[in-house]
Amino acid sequence: MTSRQTPEPTSGRTAVPWRNKMVVAALAAAVLAGPGVAQAAPPAASAPREQVAAASITWNLERASNPTQDQRTAYDLITAAMNAAVARYNNLSDLGKSITVRYDPGVPTADGNINGTIRFGNRSYMTERTALHEIAHTIGVGTSSGWSSHTGQGVWSGAQATALVKQFDGSAAKLSTGGGHFWPYGLNYENEFSNTAGDRHVQIVAAMVRDGL
């Protein structure tokens, strides 16, 4: 299962809290200045800012309690594919999703659902390319109301993802859509995958989310 989860010594004298020290210093300054001279209050300590962690994708694989050799082999392939894909997503985006993965031999290829589940069936689809593609479905590609509202004309209409594909491929580039998928960089087939295409896929999905996916 994978998931993306001393006090200082004293010298023997009683320490005076820093706030009390500041009050004593202010009173001493008032005495030295004499009557009638207003003294500024000691500066208030600034409250520490809360650090908000970026969202990330996490995943877990449902395993049989007593797996067969077929299941063990599938689990190893799925784990390698998902670890690589999730690492790429978390390195290049701050998308958040908790994903449950299953091995289901009855699935002819692989599929992903916005409810956060991915199923792998055929061994040839237990690859990073497939994992990236199916993670996109769990995030909303082809599965969300935001997808439907941005793909009515067969082209993604969101400004940020459109600008990004133009940055990658030139001013005439566009993101075509159909059947719950997009291209280029949708990683719809194994021969589309490369490290560059994988990175651009993640960046485009993240831009689609900013567009309202």
PDB file of C-alpha atoms in Angstrom:
ATOM      1  CA  MET A   1       0.000   0.000   0.000  1.00  0.00           C
ATOM      2  CA  THR A   2       1.341   3.341  -0.963  1.00  0.00           C
ATOM      3  CA  SER A   3       0.231   6.752   0.116  1.00  0.00           C
ATOM      4  CA  ARG A   4       0.967   9.715  -0.853  1.00  0.00           C
ATOM      5  CA  GLN A   5       1.889   9.960   4.665  1.00  0.00           C
ATOM      6  CA  THR A   6      14.341  20.616  23.107  1.00  0.00           C
ATOM      7  CA  PRO A   7      14.328  23.118  25.547  1.00  0.00           C
ATOM      8  CA  GLU A   8      17.520  25.124  25.984  1.00  0.00           C
ATOM      9  CA  PRO A   9      19.536  24.289  29.112  1.00  0.00           C
ATOM     10  CA  THR A  10      19.284  26.803  31.952  1.00  0.00           C
ATOM     11  CA  SER A  11      22.141  28.087  34.079  1.00  0.00           C
ATOM     12  CA  GLY A  12      20.304  27.509  37.358  1.00  0.00           C
ATOM     13  CA  ARG A  13      18.719  30.982  37.505  1.00  0.00           C
ATOM     14  CA  THR A  14      14.975  31.325  36.993  1.00  0.00           C
ATOM     15  CA  ALA A  15      14.307  32.408  33.455  1.00  0.00           C
ATOM     16  CA  VAL A  16      12.221  35.552  32.969  1.00  0.00           C
ATOM     17  CA  PRO A  17       9.651  35.182  30.196  1.00  0.00           C
ATOM     18  CA  TRP A  18      10.407  37.482  27.243  1.00  0.00           C
ATOM     19  CA  ARG A  19       7.116  39.380  27.649  1.00  0.00           C
ATOM     20  CA  ASN A  20       7.953  40.223  31.303  1.00  0.00           C
ATOM     21  CA  LYS A  21      11.408  41.398  30.238  1.00  0.00           C
ATOM     22  CA  MET A  22       9.849  43.827  27.743  1.00  0.00           C
ATOM     23  CA  VAL A  23       7.490  45.227  30.389  1.00  0.00           C
ATOM     24  CA  VAL A  24      10.367  45.763  32.860  1.00  0.00           C
ATOM     25  CA  ALA A  25      12.419  47.485  30.156  1.00  0.00           C
ATOM     26  CA  ALA A  26       9.518  49.795  29.285  1.00  0.00           C
ATOM     27  CA  LEU A  27       9.001  50.800  32.939  1.00  0.00           C
ATOM     28  CA  ALA A  28      12.688  51.538  33.366  1.00  0.00           C
ATOM     29  CA  ALA A  29      12.651  53.746  30.281  1.00  0.00           C
ATOM     30  CA  ALA A  30       9.666  55.673  31.658  1.00  0.00           C
ATOM     31  CA  VAL A  31      11.435  56.347  34.947  1.00  0.00           C
ATOM     32  CA  LEU A  32      14.567  57.636  33.186  1.00  0.00           C
ATOM     33  CA  ALA A  33      12.567  59.896  30.884  1.00  0.00           C
ATOM     34  CA  GLY A  34      10.808  61.636  33.781  1.00  0.00           C
ATOM     35  CA  PRO A  35       7.189  62.767  34.147  1.00  0.00           C
ATOM     36  CA  GLY A  36       5.148  63.984  31.211  1.00  0.00           C
ATOM     37  CA  VAL A  37       6.993  61.989  28.554  1.00  0.00           C
ATOM     38  CA  ALA A  38       4.852  59.402  26.807  1.00  0.00           C
ATOM     39  CA  GLN A  39       6.460  56.080  26.141  1.00  0.00           C
ATOM     40  CA  ALA A  40       5.599  53.769  23.274  1.00  0.00           C
ATOM     41  CA  ALA A  41       4.151  50.421  24.223  1.00  0.00           C
ATOM     42  CA  PRO A  42       6.401  47.449  23.620  1.00  0.00           C
ATOM     43  CA  PRO A  43       5.838  45.965  20.172  1.00  0.00           C
ATOM     44  CA  ALA A  44       3.404  43.080  20.054  1.00  0.00           C
ATOM     45  CA  ALA A  45       4.851  39.754  19.087  1.00  0.00           C
ATOM     46  CA  SER A  46       3.778  38.750  15.599  1.00  0.00           C
ATOM     47  CA  ALA A  47       1.778  35.560  15.490  1.00  0.00           C
ATOM     48  CA  PRO A  48       3.393  32.754  13.481  1.00  0.00           C
ATOM     49  CA  ARG A  49       1.769  32.187  10.108  1.00  0.00           C
ATOM     50  CA  GLU A  50       0.080  28.877   9.581  1.00  0.00           C
ATOM     51  CA  GLN A  51       1.816  26.857   6.898  1.00  0.00           C
ATOM     52  CA  VAL A  52      -0.723  25.341   4.509  1.00  0.00           C
ATOM     53  CA  ALA A  53       0.560  22.215   2.802  1.00  0.00           C
ATOM     54  CA  ALA A  54      -0.099  21.829  -0.899  1.00  0.00           C
ATOM     55  CA  ALA A  55      -2.665  19.226  -1.811  1.00  0.00           C
ATOM     56  CA  SER A  56      -1.366  15.949  -3.170  1.00  0.00           C
ATOM     57  CA  ILE A  57      -2.578  12.731  -4.725  1.00  0.00           C
ATOM     58  CA  THR A  58      -2.505   9.615  -2.564  1.00  0.00           C
ATOM     59  CA  TRP A  59      -3.455   6.077  -3.454  1.00  0.00           C
ATOM     60  CA  ASN A  60      -3.894   2.596  -2.075  1.00  0.00           C
ATOM     61  CA  LEU A  61      -4.173  -0.795  -3.705  1.00  0.00           C
ATOM     62  CA  GLU A  62      -6.823  -3.249  -2.567  1.00  0.00           C
ATOM     63  CA  ARG A  63      -5.188  -6.655  -2.224  1.00  0.00           C
ATOM     64  CA  ALA A  64      -6.531 -10.157  -1.678  1.00  0.00           C
ATOM     65  CA  SER A  65      -5.652 -11.563   1.729  1.00  0.00           C
ATOM     66  CA  ASN A  66      -4.147 -14.667   0.097  1.00  0.00           C
ATOM     67  CA  PRO A  67      -3.216 -13.570  -3.443  1.00  0.00           C
ATOM     68  CA  THR A  68      -2.595 -15.945  -6.305  1.00  0.00           C
ATOM     69  CA  GLN A  69       0.541 -15.725  -8.408  1.00  0.00           C
ATOM     70  CA  ASP A  70      -1.480 -13.891 -11.070  1.00  0.00           C
ATOM     71  CA  GLN A  71      -2.620 -11.336  -8.512  1.00  0.00           C
ATOM     72  CA  ARG A  72       0.876 -10.854  -7.089  1.00  0.00           C
ATOM     73  CA  THR A  73       2.270 -10.194 -10.562  1.00  0.00           C
ATOM     74  CA  ALA A  74      -0.528  -7.731 -11.307  1.00  0.00           C
ATOM     75  CA  TYR A  75      -0.036  -5.977  -7.959  1.00  0.00           C
ATOM     76  CA  ASP A  76       3.659  -5.458  -8.708  1.00  0.00           C
ATOM     77  CA  LEU A  77       2.960  -4.001 -12.160  1.00  0.00           C
ATOM     78  CA  ILE A  78       0.172  -1.749 -10.864  1.00  0.00           C
ATOM     79  CA  THR A  79       2.283  -0.517  -7.949  1.00  0.00           C
ATOM     80  CA  ALA A  80       5.166   0.480 -10.223  1.00  0.00           C
ATOM     81  CA  ALA A  81       2.812   2.248 -12.646  1.00  0.00           C
ATOM     82  CA  MET A  82       0.887   4.124  -9.965  1.00  0.00           C
ATOM     83  CA  ASN A  83       3.982   5.136  -8.005  1.00  0.00           C
ATOM     84  CA  ALA A  84       5.524   6.672 -11.130  1.00  0.00           C
ATOM     85  CA  ALA A  85       2.309   8.434 -12.190  1.00  0.00           C
ATOM     86  CA  VAL A  86       1.481   9.799  -8.738  1.00  0.00           C
ATOM     87  CA  ALA A  87       5.048  11.054  -8.291  1.00  0.00           C
ATOM     88  CA  ARG A  88       4.789  12.911 -11.610  1.00  0.00           C
ATOM     89  CA  TYR A  89       1.441  14.465 -10.669  1.00  0.00           C
ATOM     90  CA  ASN A  90       2.659  15.532  -7.232  1.00  0.00           C
ATOM     91  CA  ASN A  91       5.897  16.941  -8.636  1.00  0.00           C
ATOM     92  CA  LEU A  92       4.168  19.081 -11.295  1.00  0.00           C
ATOM     93  CA  SER A  93       0.842  20.018  -9.686  1.00  0.00           C
ATOM     94  CA  ASP A  94      -0.917  20.591  -6.389  1.00  0.00           C
ATOM     95  CA  LEU A  95      -3.984  18.559  -7.300  1.00  0.00           C
ATOM     96  CA  GLY A  96      -5.539  16.636  -4.449  1.00  0.00           C
ATOM     97  CA  LYS A  97      -7.220  13.246  -4.722  1.00  0.00           C
ATOM     98  CA  SER A  98      -7.435  10.057  -2.695  1.00  0.00           C
ATOM     99  CA  ILE A  99      -7.519   7.100  -5.066  1.00  0.00           C
ATOM    100  CA  THR A 100      -8.393   3.449  -4.513  1.00  0.00           C
ATOM    101  CA  VAL A 101      -6.950   1.027  -7.065  1.00  0.00           C
ATOM    102  CA  ARG A 102      -8.201  -2.487  -7.815  1.00  0.00           C
ATOM    103  CA  TYR A 103      -7.030  -5.348  -9.986  1.00  0.00           C
ATOM    104  CA  ASP A 104     -10.062  -6.644 -11.883  1.00  0.00           C
ATOM    105  CA  PRO A 105      -9.325  -9.202 -14.622  1.00  0.00           C
ATOM    106  CA  GLY A 106     -12.833  -8.625 -15.980  1.00  0.00           C
ATOM    107  CA  VAL A 107     -11.877  -5.089 -17.106  1.00  0.00           C
ATOM    108  CA  PRO A 108     -10.628  -5.315 -20.715  1.00  0.00           C
ATOM    109  CA  THR A 109      -8.227  -2.367 -20.368  1.00  0.00           C
ATOM    110  CA  ALA A 110      -8.372   0.048 -17.399  1.00  0.00           C
ATOM    111  CA  ASP A 111     -10.800   2.692 -16.207  1.00  0.00           C
ATOM    112  CA  GLY A 112     -10.992   5.613 -13.798  1.00  0.00           C
ATOM    113  CA  ASN A 113     -13.965   7.223 -12.108  1.00  0.00           C
ATOM    114  CA  ILE A 114     -14.463  10.619 -10.470  1.00  0.00           C
ATOM    115  CA  ASN A 115     -15.404   8.768  -7.268  1.00  0.00           C
ATOM    116  CA  GLY A 116     -11.679   8.077  -6.899  1.00  0.00           C
ATOM    117  CA  THR A 117     -11.450   4.477  -8.113  1.00  0.00           C
ATOM    118  CA  ILE A 118      -9.193   3.030 -10.798  1.00  0.00           C
ATOM    119  CA  ARG A 119      -9.444  -0.530 -12.085  1.00  0.00           C
ATOM    120  CA  PHE A 120      -6.711  -2.293 -14.034  1.00  0.00           C
ATOM    121  CA  GLY A 121      -7.507  -5.436 -15.991  1.00  0.00           C
ATOM    122  CA  ASN A 122      -5.279  -6.236 -18.954  1.00  0.00           C
ATOM    123  CA  ARG A 123      -1.572  -6.543 -18.102  1.00  0.00           C
ATOM    124  CA  SER A 124      -0.509  -4.483 -21.104  1.00  0.00           C
ATOM    125  CA  TYR A 125      -2.299  -1.473 -19.584  1.00  0.00           C
ATOM    126  CA  MET A 126      -0.485  -1.624 -16.238  1.00  0.00           C
ATOM    127  CA  THR A 127       1.872   1.195 -17.236  1.00  0.00           C
ATOM    128  CA  GLU A 128       2.642   4.730 -16.139  1.00  0.00           C
ATOM    129  CA  ARG A 129       0.925   6.073 -19.258  1.00  0.00           C
ATOM    130  CA  THR A 130      -2.317   4.336 -18.371  1.00  0.00           C
ATOM    131  CA  ALA A 131      -2.054   5.370 -14.729  1.00  0.00           C
ATOM    132  CA  LEU A 132      -1.590   9.040 -15.684  1.00  0.00           C
ATOM    133  CA  HIS A 133      -4.566   8.833 -18.035  1.00  0.00           C
ATOM    134  CA  GLU A 134      -6.842   7.168 -15.479  1.00  0.00           C
ATOM    135  CA  ILE A 135      -5.826   9.562 -12.692  1.00  0.00           C
ATOM    136  CA  ALA A 136      -7.004  12.367 -14.988  1.00  0.00           C
ATOM    137  CA  HIS A 137     -10.426  10.684 -15.135  1.00  0.00           C
ATOM    138  CA  THR A 138     -10.609  10.572 -11.334  1.00  0.00           C
ATOM    139  CA  ILE A 139      -9.881  14.309 -11.283  1.00  0.00           C
ATOM    140  CA  GLY A 140     -12.655  15.093 -13.752  1.00  0.00           C
ATOM    141  CA  VAL A 141     -11.481  14.602 -17.334  1.00  0.00           C
ATOM    142  CA  GLY A 142     -14.488  13.132 -19.110  1.00  0.00           C
ATOM    143  CA  THR A 143     -16.294  12.550 -15.802  1.00  0.00           C
ATOM    144  CA  SER A 144     -17.257  15.920 -14.271  1.00  0.00           C
ATOM    145  CA  SER A 145     -19.893  18.554 -14.949  1.00  0.00           C
ATOM    146  CA  GLY A 146     -17.040  21.024 -15.502  1.00  0.00           C
ATOM    147  CA  TRP A 147     -15.784  18.830 -18.324  1.00  0.00           C
ATOM    148  CA  SER A 148     -19.187  18.886 -20.014  1.00  0.00           C
ATOM    149  CA  SER A 149     -19.501  22.656 -19.730  1.00  0.00           C
ATOM    150  CA  HIS A 150     -16.114  23.239 -21.393  1.00  0.00           C
ATOM    151  CA  THR A 151     -16.313  20.753 -24.282  1.00  0.00           C
ATOM    152  CA  GLY A 152     -19.589  21.479 -26.056  1.00  0.00           C
ATOM    153  CA  GLN A 153     -17.955  22.267 -29.407  1.00  0.00           C
ATOM    154  CA  GLY A 154     -15.405  19.460 -29.372  1.00  0.00           C
ATOM    155  CA  VAL A 155     -12.654  21.830 -28.214  1.00  0.00           C
ATOM    156  CA  TRP A 156     -11.689  22.720 -24.665  1.00  0.00           C
ATOM    157  CA  SER A 157     -12.916  26.280 -24.043  1.00  0.00           C
ATOM    158  CA  GLY A 158     -11.073  27.065 -20.813  1.00  0.00           C
ATOM    159  CA  ALA A 159      -8.544  29.877 -21.137  1.00  0.00           C
ATOM    160  CA  GLN A 160      -5.691  28.496 -19.060  1.00  0.00           C
ATOM    161  CA  ALA A 161      -5.391  25.037 -20.611  1.00  0.00           C
ATOM    162  CA  THR A 162      -5.852  26.557 -24.077  1.00  0.00           C
ATOM    163  CA  ALA A 163      -3.056  29.057 -23.463  1.00  0.00           C
ATOM    164  CA  LEU A 164      -0.813  26.260 -22.221  1.00  0.00           C
ATOM    165  CA  VAL A 165      -1.211  24.049 -25.289  1.00  0.00           C
ATOM    166  CA  LYS A 166      -0.491  27.091 -27.471  1.00  0.00           C
ATOM    167  CA  GLN A 167       2.661  27.648 -25.446  1.00  0.00           C
ATOM    168  CA  PHE A 168       3.666  24.035 -26.105  1.00  0.00           C
ATOM    169  CA  ASP A 169       2.687  23.736 -29.782  1.00  0.00           C
ATOM    170  CA  GLY A 170       2.224  27.205 -31.257  1.00  0.00           C
ATOM    171  CA  SER A 171      -0.524  29.774 -31.689  1.00  0.00           C
ATOM    172  CA  ALA A 172      -2.716  27.512 -33.838  1.00  0.00           C
ATOM    173  CA  ALA A 173      -2.780  24.680 -31.295  1.00  0.00           C
ATOM    174  CA  LYS A 174      -5.992  23.650 -29.536  1.00  0.00           C
ATOM    175  CA  LEU A 175      -7.184  20.935 -27.166  1.00  0.00           C
ATOM    176  CA  SER A 176      -9.622  18.724 -29.028  1.00  0.00           C
ATOM    177  CA  THR A 177     -12.130  16.727 -26.975  1.00  0.00           C
ATOM    178  CA  GLY A 178     -14.402  13.783 -27.566  1.00  0.00           C
ATOM    179  CA  GLY A 179     -15.590  10.607 -25.873  1.00  0.00           C
ATOM    180  CA  GLY A 180     -14.426  11.848 -22.491  1.00  0.00           C
ATOM    181  CA  HIS A 181     -10.855  12.369 -23.701  1.00  0.00           C
ATOM    182  CA  PHE A 182      -8.627  15.163 -24.980  1.00  0.00           C
ATOM    183  CA  TRP A 183      -5.683  15.447 -27.336  1.00  0.00           C
ATOM    184  CA  PRO A 184      -2.861  16.243 -27.747  1.00  0.00           C
ATOM    185  CA  TYR A 185      -1.207  15.164 -24.476  1.00  0.00           C
ATOM    186  CA  GLY A 186      -4.227  13.150 -23.350  1.00  0.00           C
ATOM    187  CA  LEU A 187      -2.063   9.982 -23.348  1.00  0.00           C
ATOM    188  CA  ASN A 188      -4.889   8.015 -24.895  1.00  0.00           C
ATOM    189  CA  TYR A 189      -2.543   5.430 -26.456  1.00  0.00           C
ATOM    190  CA  GLU A 190       0.724   3.894 -25.301  1.00  0.00           C
ATOM    191  CA  ASN A 191       2.655   5.239 -28.294  1.00  0.00           C
ATOM    192  CA  GLU A 192       1.861   8.810 -27.176  1.00  0.00           C
ATOM    193  CA  PHE A 193       3.897   8.502 -23.998  1.00  0.00           C
ATOM    194  CA  SER A 194       7.260  10.122 -23.344  1.00  0.00           C
ATOM    195  CA  ASN A 195       8.633  11.998 -20.348  1.00  0.00           C
ATOM    196  CA  THR A 196       7.833  15.296 -22.067  1.00  0.00           C
ATOM    197  CA  ALA A 197       4.312  14.188 -22.983  1.00  0.00           C
ATOM    198  CA  GLY A 198       3.775  12.890 -19.454  1.00  0.00           C
ATOM    199  CA  ASP A 199       4.807  16.215 -17.931  1.00  0.00           C
ATOM    200  CA  ARG A 200       2.634  18.188 -20.330  1.00  0.00           C
ATOM    201  CA  HIS A 201      -0.318  15.912 -19.649  1.00  0.00           C
ATOM    202  CA  VAL A 202      -0.141  16.700 -15.928  1.00  0.00           C
ATOM    203  CA  GLN A 203       0.294  20.424 -16.554  1.00  0.00           C
ATOM    204  CA  ILE A 204      -2.709  20.528 -18.886  1.00  0.00           C
ATOM    205  CA  VAL A 205      -4.935  18.596 -16.474  1.00  0.00           C
ATOM    206  CA  ALA A 206      -3.926  21.032 -13.701  1.00  0.00           C
ATOM    207  CA  ALA A 207      -4.754  23.971 -16.001  1.00  0.00           C
ATOM    208  CA  MET A 208      -8.121  22.406 -16.799  1.00  0.00           C
ATOM    209  CA  VAL A 209      -8.864  22.245 -13.089  1.00  0.00           C
ATOM    210  CA  ARG A 210      -8.047  25.948 -12.800  1.00  0.00           C
ATOM    211  CA  ASP A 211     -10.433  26.524 -15.721  1.00  0.00           C
ATOM    212  CA  GLY A 212     -13.221  24.855 -13.760  1.00  0.00           C
ATOM    213  CA  LEU A 213     -12.915  21.152 -14.643  1.00  0.00           C
TER     214      LEU A 213
END
